[in-house]
């Protein structure tokens, strides 16, 4: 977010994180209790704690539909110059499109080219809004079925990737095996699978599902450490360990999908159900558990340094 970074300087990378996940209407109407300065200070403190643990880079995957506020995120990026924060563009929807795009594009009332592609491309090549801050990543979601809106988003993200080279993260739902649907669409679009992270793959311990995606060349986002109410850390660690023993180290990336504030769950619920779901959890607890599970340090380095760099650079 502060400008270009050399691929060799990316270092230890968390591939799927957030600072704040919020609902725009609640923000505008002031229905949500929110202290801007306190929240920014808290995020800066948490990001400094990441730096203290040796993290060099985070992929900040908060996009349209999640309350992205790029200028607020930029304050954190400026205050923590030791950390690279890479911003994302794209759209987070499980169903239909925002109305600014619903009536435009192929097979719509107004027709014309897909407007999402122009927006995503502009955010990558010129900047987000008028800020000049460029996104380096593309993000979309496939939670349930392939609705018209979700399919348009996936194909728009694919087209934007082809124009810009920015890699893709798809939020998937392994319990519904939606990675396979994403695979079909992205293969139809001719996307190199090594430039795609199947996000939230770590919610699953189904090796058949995971190995089929990895065999097809996709990156597996083992990216929700600490979210115990979906999958325990013990199971997440065991699944990574089994994949490594099967030879899939080059297909695995690690992260938390954490945020410093979220209004999608009732107050206090996340703290109660997932008390250690936070940005430093991997370094505080998970890495030692992975080592104890028989994974070598150099394999951890591949998951946290080599694989994110290869995914982002496209240099295979
Ligand atoms: Zn996320």
Tab-separated table of C-alpha atoms and ligand atoms in Angstrom:
chain	number	residue	atom	x	y	z
A	1	UNK	CA	0.000	0.000	0.000
A	2	UNK	CA	3.048	2.305	0.261
A	3	UNK	CA	4.253	1.493	-3.255
A	4	UNK	CA	5.966	-1.343	-5.117
A	5	UNK	CA	7.709	-4.114	-3.178
A	6	UNK	CA	10.323	-6.439	-4.645
A	7	UNK	CA	9.200	-10.065	-4.597
A	8	UNK	CA	12.360	-11.029	-2.702
A	9	UNK	CA	11.366	-8.631	0.076
A	10	UNK	CA	7.935	-10.148	0.715
A	11	UNK	CA	9.363	-12.518	3.319
A	12	UNK	CA	7.111	-14.251	5.800
A	13	UNK	CA	3.576	-13.724	4.539
A	14	UNK	CA	0.075	-14.256	5.910
A	15	UNK	CA	-2.039	-14.743	2.805
A	16	UNK	CA	-5.551	-14.035	4.068
A	17	UNK	CA	-6.159	-11.396	6.737
A	18	UNK	CA	-8.354	-8.402	7.424
A	19	UNK	CA	-8.102	-5.305	9.552
A	20	UNK	CA	-11.798	-4.392	9.827
A	21	UNK	CA	-14.834	-6.191	8.434
A	22	UNK	CA	-17.910	-3.982	8.592
A	23	UNK	CA	-21.346	-3.318	7.150
A	24	UNK	CA	-21.437	-0.017	5.254
A	25	UNK	CA	-25.049	0.904	6.159
A	26	UNK	CA	-24.376	0.458	9.858
A	27	UNK	CA	-21.335	2.694	9.539
A	28	UNK	CA	-23.105	5.493	7.675
A	29	UNK	CA	-26.105	5.553	9.984
A	30	UNK	CA	-23.971	5.441	13.083
A	31	UNK	CA	-25.858	2.403	14.389
A	32	UNK	CA	-22.636	0.731	15.299
A	33	UNK	CA	-20.532	1.920	18.230
A	34	UNK	CA	-17.242	2.883	16.669
A	35	UNK	CA	-14.289	4.923	17.869
A	36	UNK	CA	-12.208	5.570	14.753
A	37	UNK	CA	-9.030	6.620	16.539
A	38	UNK	CA	-9.188	3.793	19.048
A	39	UNK	CA	-9.745	1.202	16.286
A	40	UNK	CA	-6.887	2.536	14.167
A	41	UNK	CA	-4.568	2.533	17.191
A	42	UNK	CA	-5.585	-1.030	18.010
A	43	UNK	CA	-4.893	-2.213	14.453
A	44	UNK	CA	-1.494	-0.474	14.463
A	45	UNK	CA	-0.653	-2.178	17.760
A	46	UNK	CA	-1.683	-5.592	16.428
A	47	UNK	CA	0.313	-5.136	13.213
A	48	UNK	CA	3.405	-4.123	15.230
A	49	UNK	CA	2.985	-7.332	17.216
A	50	UNK	CA	3.067	-9.219	13.919
A	51	UNK	CA	6.299	-7.463	12.956
A	52	UNK	CA	7.758	-8.406	16.362
A	53	UNK	CA	7.108	-12.042	15.522
A	54	UNK	CA	8.849	-11.810	12.162
A	55	UNK	CA	5.948	-11.337	9.766
A	56	UNK	CA	6.898	-9.141	6.800
A	57	UNK	CA	3.745	-9.095	4.671
A	58	UNK	CA	-0.007	-9.559	4.944
A	59	UNK	CA	-2.538	-9.904	2.166
A	60	UNK	CA	-5.427	-7.671	3.283
A	61	UNK	CA	-8.405	-9.250	1.533
A	62	UNK	CA	-11.148	-6.839	2.546
A	63	UNK	CA	-12.965	-5.902	-0.659
A	64	UNK	CA	-16.245	-4.340	-1.817
A	65	UNK	CA	-19.014	-5.939	0.227
A	66	UNK	CA	-16.966	-6.134	3.416
A	67	UNK	CA	-16.711	-2.459	4.311
A	68	UNK	CA	-13.283	-1.808	2.829
A	69	UNK	CA	-11.910	1.620	3.786
A	70	UNK	CA	-8.605	1.981	2.001
A	71	UNK	CA	-7.657	5.325	3.545
A	72	UNK	CA	-8.095	3.948	7.049
A	73	UNK	CA	-6.020	0.882	6.131
A	74	UNK	CA	-3.396	3.231	4.678
A	75	UNK	CA	-3.007	4.888	8.085
A	76	UNK	CA	-1.943	1.524	9.473
A	77	UNK	CA	0.371	0.865	6.529
A	78	UNK	CA	2.068	4.251	7.075
A	79	UNK	CA	2.392	3.710	10.822
A	80	UNK	CA	3.959	0.258	10.455
A	81	UNK	CA	6.546	0.660	7.677
A	82	UNK	CA	8.164	-2.680	8.565
A	83	UNK	CA	5.027	-4.501	7.362
A	84	UNK	CA	3.910	-4.760	3.734
A	85	UNK	CA	0.135	-4.610	3.526
A	86	UNK	CA	-1.074	-5.689	0.095
A	87	UNK	CA	-4.589	-4.500	-0.677
A	88	UNK	CA	-7.161	-6.377	-2.715
A	89	UNK	CA	-9.870	-5.587	-5.208
A	90	UNK	CA	-12.816	-7.708	-6.244
A	91	UNK	CA	-16.238	-8.354	-4.798
A	92	UNK	CA	-17.464	-10.335	-1.819
A	93	UNK	CA	-20.948	-11.658	-2.500
A	94	UNK	CA	-22.603	-15.028	-1.919
A	95	UNK	CA	-25.581	-14.147	-4.122
A	96	UNK	CA	-26.329	-11.178	-6.348
A	97	UNK	CA	-24.375	-8.138	-7.489
A	98	UNK	CA	-24.417	-4.626	-6.070
A	99	UNK	CA	-27.019	-2.609	-7.973
A	100	UNK	CA	-24.433	-0.397	-9.660
A	101	UNK	CA	-23.507	-3.527	-11.652
A	102	UNK	CA	-26.791	-5.433	-11.702
A	103	UNK	CA	-28.251	-3.589	-14.671
A	104	UNK	CA	-25.034	-3.261	-16.695
A	105	UNK	CA	-22.939	-5.830	-18.491
A	106	UNK	CA	-23.596	-8.780	-20.772
A	107	UNK	CA	-27.215	-10.052	-20.744
A	108	UNK	CA	-28.511	-7.171	-18.611
A	109	UNK	CA	-30.954	-4.320	-19.156
A	110	UNK	CA	-28.279	-1.891	-20.324
A	111	UNK	CA	-25.868	-4.463	-21.787
A	112	UNK	CA	-22.308	-3.494	-22.635
A	113	UNK	CA	-19.029	-4.959	-21.405
A	114	UNK	CA	-18.645	-6.360	-17.892
A	115	UNK	CA	-18.256	-3.219	-15.712
A	116	UNK	CA	-16.542	-5.113	-12.900
A	117	UNK	CA	-13.512	-5.780	-15.083
A	118	UNK	CA	-12.931	-2.076	-15.701
A	119	UNK	CA	-13.250	-1.324	-11.968
A	120	UNK	CA	-10.956	-4.132	-10.821
A	121	UNK	CA	-8.383	-3.309	-13.487
A	122	UNK	CA	-8.408	0.377	-12.540
A	123	UNK	CA	-7.952	-0.459	-8.851
A	124	UNK	CA	-4.891	-2.546	-9.730
A	125	UNK	CA	-3.264	-0.299	-12.317
A	126	UNK	CA	-4.293	3.247	-11.249
A	127	UNK	CA	-5.528	2.973	-7.697
A	128	UNK	CA	-8.567	2.585	-5.485
A	129	UNK	CA	-10.966	5.511	-5.785
A	130	UNK	CA	-8.867	8.652	-6.106
A	131	UNK	CA	-6.264	7.545	-3.575
A	132	UNK	CA	-3.602	6.242	-5.946
A	133	UNK	CA	-3.250	3.210	-3.666
A	134	UNK	CA	-3.097	0.165	-5.904
A	135	UNK	CA	-4.534	-3.243	-5.194
A	136	UNK	CA	-2.245	-6.214	-5.798
A	137	UNK	CA	-4.720	-9.051	-5.336
A	138	UNK	CA	-8.130	-10.173	-6.611
A	139	UNK	CA	-10.809	-11.670	-4.395
A	140	UNK	CA	-14.242	-13.229	-4.903
A	141	UNK	CA	-16.462	-15.730	-3.114
A	142	UNK	CA	-18.184	-19.000	-3.854
A	143	UNK	CA	-20.039	-19.921	-0.676
A	144	UNK	CA	-23.125	-21.749	-1.953
A	145	UNK	CA	-24.378	-22.130	-5.501
A	146	UNK	CA	-23.152	-20.543	-8.671
A	147	UNK	CA	-25.789	-17.794	-8.889
A	148	UNK	CA	-25.702	-15.405	-11.845
A	149	UNK	CA	-24.035	-12.746	-9.695
A	150	UNK	CA	-21.404	-15.093	-8.308
A	151	UNK	CA	-20.587	-16.491	-11.741
A	152	UNK	CA	-20.256	-13.007	-13.233
A	153	UNK	CA	-17.950	-12.042	-10.369
A	154	UNK	CA	-15.755	-15.107	-10.791
A	155	UNK	CA	-15.434	-14.565	-14.535
A	156	UNK	CA	-14.770	-10.836	-14.027
A	157	UNK	CA	-12.018	-11.631	-11.543
A	158	UNK	CA	-10.537	-14.102	-14.048
A	159	UNK	CA	-10.632	-11.507	-16.845
A	160	UNK	CA	-9.032	-8.914	-14.562
A	161	UNK	CA	-6.289	-11.374	-13.646
A	162	UNK	CA	-5.526	-11.904	-17.331
A	163	UNK	CA	-5.262	-8.134	-17.882
A	164	UNK	CA	-3.173	-7.339	-14.810
A	165	UNK	CA	-1.449	-10.484	-13.523
A	166	UNK	CA	-2.790	-9.926	-9.993
A	167	UNK	CA	-3.420	-13.346	-8.432
A	168	UNK	CA	-6.797	-14.558	-7.191
A	169	UNK	CA	-8.205	-15.716	-3.865
A	170	UNK	CA	-11.590	-17.399	-3.949
A	171	UNK	CA	-13.460	-17.657	-0.658
A	172	UNK	CA	-14.711	-21.248	-0.915
A	173	UNK	CA	-16.909	-23.421	1.274
A	174	UNK	CA	-15.311	-26.878	1.435
A	175	UNK	CA	-18.328	-28.352	3.245
A	176	UNK	CA	-20.171	-27.805	-0.034
A	177	UNK	CA	-17.057	-28.540	-2.115
A	178	UNK	CA	-17.408	-25.208	-3.906
A	179	UNK	CA	-13.713	-25.321	-4.790
A	180	UNK	CA	-14.668	-27.692	-7.593
A	181	UNK	CA	-17.115	-25.153	-9.031
A	182	UNK	CA	-14.451	-22.439	-8.863
A	183	UNK	CA	-12.040	-24.853	-10.530
A	184	UNK	CA	-14.432	-25.427	-13.447
A	185	UNK	CA	-15.041	-21.721	-14.064
A	186	UNK	CA	-11.390	-20.715	-13.722
A	187	UNK	CA	-10.261	-23.554	-15.980
A	188	UNK	CA	-12.837	-22.452	-18.567
A	189	UNK	CA	-11.319	-18.977	-18.321
A	190	UNK	CA	-7.808	-20.383	-18.844
A	191	UNK	CA	-6.385	-19.272	-15.501
A	192	UNK	CA	-3.101	-20.854	-14.328
A	193	UNK	CA	-4.120	-22.664	-11.114
A	194	UNK	CA	-0.887	-21.722	-9.333
A	195	UNK	CA	-2.173	-18.119	-9.319
A	196	UNK	CA	-5.306	-19.109	-7.396
A	197	UNK	CA	-5.707	-19.709	-3.671
A	198	UNK	CA	-8.723	-21.798	-2.769
A	199	UNK	CA	-9.462	-19.871	0.398
A	200	UNK	CA	-10.666	-21.632	3.543
A	201	UNK	CA	-9.617	-25.058	2.305
A	202	UNK	CA	-8.337	-25.597	5.844
A	203	UNK	CA	-11.923	-25.726	7.104
A	204	UNK	CA	-11.927	-29.225	5.615
A	205	UNK	CA	-10.026	-32.375	6.582
A	206	UNK	CA	-11.311	-34.217	3.495
A	207	UNK	CA	-8.084	-35.304	1.837
A	208	UNK	CA	-9.869	-36.472	-1.303
A	209	UNK	CA	-11.246	-32.968	-1.854
A	210	UNK	CA	-8.024	-31.182	-0.905
A	211	UNK	CA	-5.680	-33.411	-2.922
A	212	UNK	CA	-7.846	-33.165	-6.029
A	213	UNK	CA	-7.592	-29.355	-5.931
A	214	UNK	CA	-3.857	-29.472	-5.223
A	215	UNK	CA	-3.305	-32.065	-7.965
A	216	UNK	CA	-5.046	-29.671	-10.358
A	217	UNK	CA	-2.412	-27.093	-9.359
A	218	UNK	CA	-4.411	-24.819	-7.029
A	219	UNK	CA	-3.032	-23.396	-3.786
A	220	UNK	CA	-4.805	-24.567	-0.637
A	221	UNK	CA	-5.552	-21.742	1.798
A	222	UNK	CA	-5.106	-23.284	5.249
A	223	UNK	CA	-6.095	-19.853	6.346
A	224	UNK	CA	-8.432	-19.939	9.328
A	225	UNK	CA	-6.269	-21.007	12.245
A	226	UNK	CA	-8.067	-20.078	15.428
A	227	UNK	CA	-11.627	-20.353	14.069
A	228	UNK	CA	-12.447	-23.260	16.330
A	229	UNK	CA	-16.191	-23.083	15.793
A	230	UNK	CA	-15.665	-24.302	12.235
A	231	UNK	CA	-12.671	-26.596	12.725
A	232	UNK	CA	-10.356	-27.174	15.689
A	233	UNK	CA	-6.725	-26.163	15.410
A	234	UNK	CA	-5.770	-29.753	16.215
A	235	UNK	CA	-7.582	-30.935	13.091
A	236	UNK	CA	-6.210	-28.040	11.015
A	237	UNK	CA	-2.652	-28.906	12.086
A	238	UNK	CA	-3.200	-32.636	11.476
A	239	UNK	CA	-4.544	-31.956	7.976
A	240	UNK	CA	-1.542	-29.783	7.063
A	241	UNK	CA	0.775	-32.451	8.454
A	242	UNK	CA	-0.903	-35.197	6.393
A	243	UNK	CA	-0.735	-33.084	3.242
A	244	UNK	CA	2.963	-32.371	3.810
A	245	UNK	CA	3.671	-36.083	4.275
A	246	UNK	CA	1.847	-36.750	0.998
A	247	UNK	CA	4.157	-34.280	-0.752
A	248	UNK	CA	1.888	-31.223	-1.028
A	249	UNK	CA	4.089	-28.680	0.795
A	250	UNK	CA	4.287	-26.471	-2.302
A	251	UNK	CA	0.478	-26.231	-2.412
A	252	UNK	CA	-0.075	-24.949	1.138
A	253	UNK	CA	-0.314	-21.378	2.419
A	254	UNK	CA	-1.135	-20.352	6.001
A	255	UNK	CA	-3.177	-17.564	7.578
A	256	UNK	CA	-5.938	-16.720	10.082
A	257	UNK	CA	-8.680	-14.789	8.235
A	258	UNK	CA	-8.560	-12.644	11.381
A	259	UNK	CA	-9.675	-9.046	11.847
A	260	UNK	CA	-9.262	-6.502	14.624
A	261	UNK	CA	-12.974	-5.609	14.489
A	262	UNK	CA	-15.949	-7.274	12.823
A	263	UNK	CA	-19.664	-6.482	12.959
A	264	UNK	CA	-20.843	-9.697	11.278
A	265	UNK	CA	-21.177	-11.592	14.563
A	266	UNK	CA	-22.972	-10.345	17.680
A	267	UNK	CA	-20.712	-8.540	20.126
A	268	UNK	CA	-18.571	-10.934	22.151
A	269	UNK	CA	-19.463	-14.092	20.214
A	270	UNK	CA	-16.168	-14.411	18.337
A	271	UNK	CA	-14.210	-13.833	21.557
A	272	UNK	CA	-16.218	-16.556	23.283
A	273	UNK	CA	-16.235	-19.156	20.503
A	274	UNK	CA	-12.710	-18.513	19.210
A	275	UNK	CA	-10.651	-16.826	21.930
A	276	UNK	CA	-7.338	-17.238	20.114
A	277	UNK	CA	-8.546	-16.182	16.655
A	278	UNK	CA	-6.178	-13.264	16.099
A	279	UNK	CA	-3.337	-12.168	13.837
A	280	UNK	CA	-0.473	-13.546	15.945
A	281	UNK	CA	-1.995	-16.934	16.724
A	282	UNK	CA	0.033	-18.840	14.097
A	283	UNK	CA	3.307	-17.492	15.449
A	284	UNK	CA	2.215	-17.794	19.075
A	285	UNK	CA	0.883	-21.379	18.906
A	286	UNK	CA	0.412	-23.010	15.519
A	287	UNK	CA	3.989	-23.062	14.194
A	288	UNK	CA	5.212	-24.983	17.245
A	289	UNK	CA	2.318	-27.429	16.826
A	290	UNK	CA	3.213	-27.941	13.166
A	291	UNK	CA	6.848	-28.602	14.117
A	292	UNK	CA	5.696	-31.086	16.761
A	293	UNK	CA	3.561	-32.772	14.119
A	294	UNK	CA	6.763	-33.564	12.250
A	295	UNK	CA	6.891	-30.725	9.741
A	296	UNK	CA	10.401	-29.371	9.133
A	297	UNK	CA	11.304	-25.686	9.467
A	298	UNK	CA	12.210	-25.507	5.787
A	299	UNK	CA	8.747	-26.818	4.905
A	300	UNK	CA	7.187	-24.110	7.081
A	301	UNK	CA	9.380	-21.573	5.283
A	302	UNK	CA	8.062	-22.823	1.965
A	303	UNK	CA	4.450	-22.382	3.143
A	304	UNK	CA	5.029	-18.918	4.599
A	305	UNK	CA	7.706	-17.431	2.301
A	306	UNK	CA	8.251	-19.415	-0.909
A	307	UNK	CA	4.664	-20.285	-1.786
A	308	UNK	CA	3.171	-16.793	-1.270
A	309	UNK	CA	6.027	-15.296	-3.306
A	310	UNK	CA	5.520	-17.788	-6.140
A	311	UNK	CA	1.747	-17.179	-6.085
A	312	UNK	CA	2.166	-13.412	-6.208
A	313	UNK	CA	5.048	-13.233	-8.684
A	314	UNK	CA	3.824	-15.918	-11.047
A	315	UNK	CA	7.425	-17.150	-11.280
A	316	UNK	CA	6.922	-20.897	-10.918
B	1	LIG	ZN1	-11.546	-13.417	4.709
